[in-house]
Short mmCIF file of C-alpha atoms in Angstrom, two decimals:
data_model
loop_
_atom_site.label_atom_id
_atom_site.label_comp_id
_atom_site.label_asym_id
_atom_site.label_seq_id
_atom_site.Cartn_x
_atom_site.Cartn_y
_atom_site.Cartn_z
CA UNK A 1 -44.84 -113.34 79.82
CA UNK A 2 -44.89 -111.29 82.78
CA UNK A 3 -42.80 -108.11 83.18
CA UNK A 4 -40.02 -108.48 85.20
CA UNK A 5 -40.17 -106.26 88.37
CA UNK A 6 -36.51 -106.17 89.27
CA UNK A 7 -34.92 -102.39 89.64
CA UNK A 8 -33.55 -100.09 86.70
CA UNK A 9 -30.46 -101.12 85.07
CA UNK A 10 -27.76 -98.49 86.12
CA UNK A 11 -27.70 -96.85 82.93
CA UNK A 12 -32.02 -95.98 83.20
CA UNK A 13 -30.67 -94.37 86.26
CA UNK A 14 -28.24 -92.63 85.09
CA UNK A 15 -31.05 -91.16 82.50
CA UNK A 16 -33.59 -90.41 84.59
CA UNK A 17 -30.35 -87.91 86.40
CA UNK A 18 -30.00 -86.21 83.75
CA UNK A 19 -33.06 -85.45 82.34
CA UNK A 20 -34.37 -84.45 85.77
CA UNK A 21 -34.66 -80.79 85.14
CA UNK A 22 -37.09 -80.94 82.01
CA UNK A 23 -38.39 -83.18 83.89
CA UNK A 24 -39.98 -80.45 85.63
CA UNK A 25 -40.48 -78.22 83.30
CA UNK A 26 -42.16 -80.33 81.37
CA UNK A 27 -44.19 -81.85 84.58
CA UNK A 28 -44.91 -77.44 85.70
CA UNK A 29 -46.75 -77.16 82.55
CA UNK A 30 -48.63 -79.46 81.66
CA UNK A 31 -49.42 -81.03 86.21
CA UNK A 32 -48.52 -83.44 85.40
CA UNK A 33 -46.70 -85.34 88.50
CA UNK A 34 -42.91 -85.94 87.85
CA UNK A 35 -42.80 -88.99 89.37
CA UNK A 36 -44.63 -90.41 87.33
CA UNK A 37 -43.48 -88.49 84.03
CA UNK A 38 -40.50 -89.95 84.35
CA UNK A 39 -41.62 -93.09 85.93
CA UNK A 40 -43.23 -93.98 82.57
CA UNK A 41 -40.59 -92.77 80.49
CA UNK A 42 -37.76 -94.99 82.11
CA UNK A 43 -40.29 -98.16 82.50
CA UNK A 44 -39.86 -97.86 78.81
CA UNK A 45 -36.13 -97.26 78.81
CA UNK A 46 -34.43 -99.98 81.13
CA UNK A 47 -36.29 -102.51 78.48
CA UNK A 48 -33.08 -102.16 76.93
CA UNK A 49 -30.83 -102.65 78.75
CA UNK A 50 -32.91 -105.16 81.31
CA UNK A 51 -30.81 -108.92 80.79
CA UNK A 52 -34.59 -110.75 81.02
CA UNK A 53 -35.49 -108.76 78.02
CA UNK A 54 -32.51 -109.59 76.01
CA UNK A 55 -33.67 -112.09 73.73
CA UNK A 56 -37.60 -111.22 74.15
CA UNK A 57 -40.20 -109.45 72.00
CA UNK A 58 -40.05 -106.56 74.33
CA UNK A 59 -35.93 -106.19 74.34
CA UNK A 60 -33.78 -104.61 72.90
CA UNK A 61 -33.10 -106.30 69.71
CA UNK A 62 -36.59 -106.11 68.63
CA UNK A 63 -36.43 -102.69 69.51
CA UNK A 64 -33.69 -101.40 67.89
CA UNK A 65 -34.89 -102.90 65.68
CA UNK A 66 -37.58 -101.14 65.62
CA UNK A 67 -35.67 -98.00 65.64
CA UNK A 68 -34.25 -99.63 61.90
CA UNK A 69 -37.72 -99.39 60.75
CA UNK A 70 -39.17 -96.60 61.61
CA UNK A 71 -36.12 -94.47 59.73
CA UNK A 72 -35.46 -96.93 57.08
CA UNK A 73 -38.56 -99.03 54.92
CA UNK A 74 -36.20 -102.47 54.96
CA UNK A 75 -38.03 -103.50 51.98
CA UNK A 76 -36.92 -100.99 50.05
CA UNK A 77 -34.33 -99.79 51.71
CA UNK A 78 -34.88 -96.31 51.01
CA UNK A 79 -35.07 -93.42 54.24
CA UNK A 80 -38.61 -92.91 55.57
CA UNK A 81 -39.61 -89.22 54.47
CA UNK A 82 -42.26 -87.43 56.03
CA UNK A 83 -44.87 -88.10 53.28
CA UNK A 84 -44.57 -92.12 54.21
CA UNK A 85 -45.52 -92.09 57.07
CA UNK A 86 -47.97 -89.42 56.73
CA UNK A 87 -50.20 -91.32 53.78
CA UNK A 88 -49.28 -94.55 55.83
CA UNK A 89 -50.87 -92.77 59.77
CA UNK A 90 -53.99 -91.59 57.27
CA UNK A 91 -54.03 -95.18 55.87
CA UNK A 92 -54.73 -96.82 59.34
CA UNK A 93 -56.95 -94.79 60.31
CA UNK A 94 -58.98 -95.66 57.46
CA UNK A 95 -58.50 -98.84 58.95
CA UNK A 96 -55.95 -99.76 56.14
CA UNK A 97 -52.54 -101.35 56.76
CA UNK A 98 -50.13 -102.63 54.99
CA UNK A 99 -49.47 -106.39 55.17
CA UNK A 100 -45.86 -106.50 56.55
CA UNK A 101 -46.61 -105.10 59.11
CA UNK A 102 -45.22 -102.75 61.55
CA UNK A 103 -42.07 -102.75 58.75
CA UNK A 104 -44.68 -102.28 56.05
CA UNK A 105 -46.41 -99.72 58.76
CA UNK A 106 -44.02 -97.04 59.25
CA UNK A 107 -46.54 -95.34 61.52
CA UNK A 108 -47.66 -98.57 63.90
CA UNK A 109 -43.35 -98.63 65.48
CA UNK A 110 -42.52 -97.73 68.44
CA UNK A 111 -39.34 -95.38 69.08
CA UNK A 112 -36.63 -94.24 70.92
CA UNK A 113 -36.34 -94.09 75.21
CA UNK A 114 -40.03 -94.12 75.41
CA UNK A 115 -40.96 -96.20 72.97
CA UNK A 116 -44.00 -93.54 71.43
CA UNK A 117 -45.26 -95.36 68.78
CA UNK A 118 -45.45 -92.85 66.37
CA UNK A 119 -49.25 -93.06 64.93
CA UNK A 120 -49.79 -92.53 68.84
CA UNK A 121 -47.48 -89.49 69.34
CA UNK A 122 -49.24 -87.80 66.07
CA UNK A 123 -52.50 -88.11 67.73
CA UNK A 124 -51.30 -85.81 70.70
CA UNK A 125 -49.35 -83.21 68.24
CA UNK A 126 -53.00 -83.26 66.63
CA UNK A 127 -54.82 -82.25 69.99
CA UNK A 128 -51.29 -80.23 71.12
CA UNK A 129 -52.29 -78.05 68.18
CA UNK A 130 -55.62 -77.81 68.96
CA UNK A 131 -55.64 -77.02 72.49
CA UNK A 132 -52.96 -74.10 71.47
CA UNK A 133 -54.81 -72.90 68.52
CA UNK A 134 -52.36 -69.27 68.41
CA UNK A 135 -49.22 -69.77 66.79
CA UNK A 136 -47.12 -67.95 69.43
CA UNK A 137 -49.40 -70.25 72.39
CA UNK A 138 -46.89 -73.13 72.07
CA UNK A 139 -45.44 -73.94 75.82
CA UNK A 140 -43.83 -77.67 75.20
CA UNK A 141 -42.39 -75.81 71.72
CA UNK A 142 -43.93 -79.21 68.83
CA UNK A 143 -45.86 -77.42 67.05
CA UNK A 144 -42.38 -77.39 65.00
CA UNK A 145 -43.57 -80.93 63.93
CA UNK A 146 -46.87 -80.23 62.22
CA UNK A 147 -46.24 -81.63 58.48
CA UNK A 148 -42.90 -82.44 59.03
CA UNK A 149 -42.93 -86.09 61.22
CA UNK A 150 -40.11 -86.96 60.28
CA UNK A 151 -38.50 -84.76 61.81
CA UNK A 152 -40.50 -85.86 65.50
CA UNK A 153 -39.52 -89.10 64.46
CA UNK A 154 -35.46 -88.29 64.87
CA UNK A 155 -36.50 -86.52 67.82
CA UNK A 156 -38.52 -88.81 69.48
CA UNK A 157 -34.94 -91.05 68.87
CA UNK A 158 -32.69 -89.70 70.43
CA UNK A 159 -31.48 -91.01 73.83
CA UNK A 160 -29.56 -87.92 75.03
CA UNK A 161 -31.85 -84.95 74.28
CA UNK A 162 -34.98 -86.98 75.34
CA UNK A 163 -36.89 -83.68 75.74
CA UNK A 164 -39.40 -84.55 73.03
CA UNK A 165 -39.77 -88.29 74.41
CA UNK A 166 -40.63 -86.34 77.80
CA UNK A 167 -43.62 -83.90 76.34
CA UNK A 168 -45.37 -86.37 74.62
CA UNK A 169 -45.06 -88.99 77.69
CA UNK A 170 -46.34 -85.77 79.03
CA UNK A 171 -49.56 -85.67 77.00
CA UNK A 172 -50.46 -88.79 77.43
CA UNK A 173 -50.33 -89.85 80.93
CA UNK A 174 -51.99 -86.10 82.03
CA UNK A 175 -55.03 -88.15 80.49
CA UNK A 176 -54.65 -90.69 82.90
CA UNK A 177 -56.21 -89.42 86.00
CA UNK A 178 -59.08 -88.82 83.98
CA UNK A 179 -59.80 -91.77 82.35
CA UNK A 180 -58.96 -93.85 86.10
CA UNK A 181 -61.60 -91.16 87.69
CA UNK A 182 -63.89 -91.30 85.21
CA UNK A 183 -64.07 -95.34 85.78
CA UNK A 184 -64.65 -95.28 89.42
CA UNK A 185 -63.71 -91.56 90.92
CA UNK A 186 -64.28 -93.08 94.32
CA UNK A 187 -61.83 -96.63 93.93
CA UNK A 188 -59.19 -94.15 92.47
CA UNK A 189 -59.91 -90.95 95.44
CA UNK A 190 -58.91 -94.51 98.04
CA UNK A 191 -55.48 -94.98 96.84
CA UNK A 192 -52.10 -93.62 97.72
CA UNK A 193 -50.83 -90.75 95.10
CA UNK A 194 -47.97 -93.35 94.07
CA UNK A 195 -50.38 -96.00 93.60
CA UNK A 196 -52.25 -93.09 91.34
CA UNK A 197 -48.48 -92.96 89.81
CA UNK A 198 -48.30 -96.50 89.17
CA UNK A 199 -52.10 -96.67 87.57
CA UNK A 200 -50.83 -94.05 85.26
CA UNK A 201 -47.39 -95.42 84.44
CA UNK A 202 -49.43 -98.56 83.63
CA UNK A 203 -51.99 -96.38 81.41
CA UNK A 204 -49.03 -95.08 79.42
CA UNK A 205 -47.82 -98.24 78.45
CA UNK A 206 -50.93 -100.24 77.78
CA UNK A 207 -53.08 -97.55 76.25
CA UNK A 208 -56.89 -97.08 77.64
CA UNK A 209 -58.36 -99.57 74.93
CA UNK A 210 -56.88 -102.43 76.88
CA UNK A 211 -57.67 -101.48 80.31
CA UNK A 212 -60.55 -100.67 80.52
CA UNK A 213 -61.18 -103.89 78.14
CA UNK A 214 -59.34 -105.92 81.71
CA UNK A 215 -61.11 -103.13 84.31
CA UNK A 216 -64.16 -104.37 83.30
CA UNK A 217 -63.91 -107.98 82.92
CA UNK A 218 -62.49 -107.38 86.30
CA UNK A 219 -65.45 -105.33 87.52
CA UNK A 220 -67.80 -108.47 86.02
CA UNK A 221 -66.50 -111.12 88.09
CA UNK A 222 -66.63 -109.34 90.97
CA UNK A 223 -70.57 -109.41 91.01
CA UNK A 224 -71.45 -106.20 92.56
CA UNK A 225 -68.85 -106.01 95.33
CA UNK A 226 -66.58 -102.58 95.36
CA UNK A 227 -64.19 -103.01 93.29
CA UNK A 228 -60.53 -101.34 93.40
CA UNK A 229 -57.87 -100.64 90.83
CA UNK A 230 -55.39 -102.66 91.07
CA UNK A 231 -51.26 -101.29 90.20
CA UNK A 232 -49.70 -103.67 90.40
CA UNK A 233 -50.33 -104.64 86.73
CA UNK A 234 -48.26 -104.32 83.88
CA UNK A 235 -45.13 -100.94 84.66
CA UNK A 236 -47.09 -100.46 87.76
CA UNK A 237 -45.73 -103.02 90.14
CA UNK A 238 -42.14 -102.07 88.63
CA UNK A 239 -42.54 -98.59 89.39
CA UNK A 240 -43.83 -99.38 92.98
CA UNK A 241 -40.51 -101.41 93.30
CA UNK A 242 -38.62 -98.42 91.98
CA UNK A 243 -39.95 -94.99 93.67
CA UNK A 244 -36.77 -95.01 95.92
CA UNK A 245 -33.90 -94.95 93.07
CA UNK A 246 -36.69 -92.47 91.48
CA UNK A 247 -36.74 -90.63 93.86
CA UNK A 248 -33.31 -89.76 94.23
CA UNK A 249 -32.07 -89.70 90.25
CA UNK A 250 -34.51 -87.45 90.53
CA UNK A 251 -33.07 -85.47 93.74
CA UNK A 252 -29.16 -86.15 92.77
CA UNK A 253 -30.61 -84.58 88.56
CA UNK A 254 -32.17 -81.10 90.75
CA UNK A 255 -29.72 -80.11 92.18
CA UNK A 256 -26.48 -81.58 89.71
CA UNK A 257 -28.58 -80.52 85.95
CA UNK A 258 -27.39 -82.50 83.13
CA UNK A 259 -23.71 -83.59 84.21
CA UNK A 260 -24.95 -85.25 87.21
CA UNK A 261 -21.96 -87.14 87.87
CA UNK A 262 -23.27 -91.13 89.42
CA UNK A 263 -21.17 -92.44 92.24
CA UNK A 264 -19.38 -95.54 90.89
CA UNK A 265 -18.13 -97.25 94.05
CA UNK A 266 -14.46 -96.93 94.85
CA UNK A 267 -13.28 -100.40 94.05
CA UNK A 268 -13.87 -99.30 90.29
CA UNK A 269 -12.38 -95.80 90.60
CA UNK A 270 -9.46 -97.44 91.44
CA UNK A 271 -8.83 -97.82 87.53
CA UNK A 272 -10.70 -95.28 85.88
CA UNK A 273 -7.13 -92.04 86.48
CA UNK A 274 -7.68 -88.89 85.47
CA UNK A 275 -6.99 -87.96 82.29
CA UNK A 276 -5.06 -84.80 83.41
CA UNK A 277 -4.00 -86.82 86.66
CA UNK A 278 -4.43 -86.10 89.86
CA UNK A 279 -7.43 -83.82 90.80
CA UNK A 280 -5.47 -82.12 93.87
CA UNK A 281 -2.05 -83.57 96.30
CA UNK A 282 -2.94 -86.23 98.25
CA UNK A 283 -1.82 -83.82 101.34
CA UNK A 284 -4.40 -81.01 100.45
CA UNK A 285 -7.79 -84.01 100.00
CA UNK A 286 -9.66 -83.15 103.53
CA UNK A 287 -12.59 -84.36 102.10
CA UNK A 288 -14.25 -88.23 102.67
CA UNK A 289 -11.27 -90.28 102.63
CA UNK A 290 -14.33 -93.49 101.36
CA UNK A 291 -13.84 -91.95 97.47
CA UNK A 292 -9.70 -91.50 96.32
CA UNK A 293 -9.29 -88.64 94.91
CA UNK A 294 -7.39 -89.24 92.27
CA UNK A 295 -9.27 -90.97 90.93
CA UNK A 296 -12.23 -89.83 88.48
CA UNK A 297 -13.99 -90.32 86.22
CA UNK A 298 -17.01 -88.40 83.57
CA UNK A 299 -19.92 -90.87 85.08
CA UNK A 300 -21.13 -91.15 81.20
CA UNK A 301 -17.80 -93.80 80.32
CA UNK A 302 -18.39 -95.60 83.73
CA UNK A 303 -22.43 -95.86 83.74
CA UNK A 304 -21.72 -99.02 82.40
CA UNK A 305 -19.21 -99.86 85.51
CA UNK A 306 -21.89 -99.03 87.72
CA UNK A 307 -23.45 -101.97 90.41
CA UNK A 308 -27.16 -101.24 92.25
CA UNK A 309 -28.12 -98.30 93.02
CA UNK A 310 -27.80 -94.66 91.62
CA UNK A 311 -26.51 -93.76 95.91
CA UNK A 312 -26.24 -89.83 96.63
CA UNK A 313 -23.30 -89.26 94.91
CA UNK A 314 -20.10 -88.89 97.15
CA UNK A 315 -17.43 -87.47 94.56
CA UNK A 316 -16.61 -84.86 92.64
CA UNK A 317 -19.89 -82.43 90.50
CA UNK A 318 -19.39 -82.73 86.89
CA UNK A 319 -15.67 -82.74 84.98
CA UNK A 320 -15.80 -79.04 84.71
CA UNK A 321 -15.78 -78.86 88.91
CA UNK A 322 -13.13 -81.41 88.68
CA UNK A 323 -10.78 -78.92 86.42
CA UNK A 324 -11.61 -75.94 88.74
CA UNK A 325 -10.18 -77.93 91.32
CA UNK A 326 -7.37 -78.74 89.80
CA UNK A 327 -6.91 -74.46 88.80
CA UNK A 328 -7.02 -73.68 92.21
CA UNK A 329 -5.33 -76.50 94.07
CA UNK A 330 -2.04 -75.31 95.22
CA UNK A 331 1.89 -76.62 95.76
CA UNK A 332 1.08 -79.61 97.71
CA UNK A 333 4.80 -78.17 99.35
CA UNK A 334 2.89 -75.30 101.27
CA UNK A 335 2.20 -77.55 103.57
CA UNK A 336 -1.81 -76.03 104.81
CA UNK A 337 -3.08 -75.59 101.82
CA UNK A 338 -6.83 -74.65 102.06
CA UNK A 339 -8.43 -72.74 104.24
CA UNK A 340 -11.40 -73.11 106.06
CA UNK A 341 -13.48 -70.81 102.90
CA UNK A 342 -11.57 -73.14 100.55
CA UNK A 343 -11.68 -76.86 101.50
CA UNK A 344 -14.13 -79.72 100.51
CA UNK A 345 -15.90 -79.24 104.17
CA UNK A 346 -18.40 -82.02 103.42
CA UNK A 347 -20.31 -83.93 106.43
CA UNK A 348 -20.59 -87.60 107.36
CA UNK A 349 -24.24 -87.90 104.93
CA UNK A 350 -24.24 -87.04 101.11
CA UNK A 351 -24.74 -83.43 100.55
CA UNK A 352 -23.26 -81.31 96.54
CA UNK A 353 -19.97 -80.13 96.26
CA UNK A 354 -19.54 -76.14 95.92
CA UNK A 355 -19.70 -75.18 92.37
CA UNK A 356 -17.05 -73.23 90.68
CA UNK A 357 -19.45 -69.96 90.17
CA UNK A 358 -21.32 -70.44 93.72
CA UNK A 359 -17.63 -70.78 95.09
CA UNK A 360 -16.42 -67.50 93.47
CA UNK A 361 -19.81 -65.92 94.41
CA UNK A 362 -18.97 -66.94 98.41
CA UNK A 363 -15.42 -65.49 97.71
CA UNK A 364 -16.79 -62.70 96.00
CA UNK A 365 -19.19 -62.25 99.51
CA UNK A 366 -16.03 -62.36 101.69
CA UNK A 367 -14.16 -59.49 100.06
CA UNK A 368 -17.28 -56.72 99.88
CA UNK A 369 -18.06 -57.34 95.84
CA UNK A 370 -22.35 -58.36 95.27
CA UNK A 371 -22.20 -61.85 95.08
CA UNK A 372 -23.81 -63.77 91.92
CA UNK A 373 -26.73 -65.65 91.90
CA UNK A 374 -27.40 -68.79 89.89
CA UNK A 375 -30.03 -70.72 88.71
#
């Protein structure tokens, strides 16, 4: 059954933005393009929220059941610990398999936001340990999972702190280029970078064995004609369709960090009054008129109501930024209450608001005090 090629759901764009900095850090360590790394994970993450897949075998119901089956033995109702996973992993390597399918083989279950199979993660973990034999040499901080496969599973299940998922996705996707080059280096070099990334997403989703089998079948049918890789297969087409959203979410996340607040249209904001009351008096507001400053939200609570792609953020940076503005807002009776230094003079095109720390630094620099620098 064909995979949906629609735009990513808002929850997935939010996931990309909130983890952009972690993606950049892991991608730099592994030498993987960040667009490929997060594109592979986001492709799987989106299946949890795509309404087209709700009642299908790749949809959220089956995936949630898999998360549970990797944690609790549904037959005995006992928790699954490291020894259980280790025994099952070793049995699978010997060609042995429990007759109850995934319910009896926890190492075969795909878990978490990246839908990473536990046995695949263990394989990658051992490869990583062999490549970094010195105890102190652990750039991704993964050696803690050796002998603790239950901790590995638990961290792969985390949606709010997916660094472990991103690390193992990076270990997987960095193999893609070598795989395709080994098949046909000339065909690989003819591809544009975004097409190579799309093939990398396919490699992540399908695995090398299935991909090689499909490619060999295609080459056999060519009867000697020039071979070209097809980046529009399972996962690749959706990745290409979502490149603008991926790049935009990465851009916003790099600027605003893990507390990024995605944009929600104003007609949805008007019913989300801030728990702290108006952010600043209407008479003091000098920002863009399209967002009402009296109504704010924390992003995470409102993301389910967000429509369309993750547009450039037009409101307040984070709840912390909002509170800083509340503290700085002078009484409305003062008339012209904002000087040019403190007013949020944003251009028509989107630009991030100053953070509280940056604003303090600008104030100090004007009074002769050395300004602070932040990451």
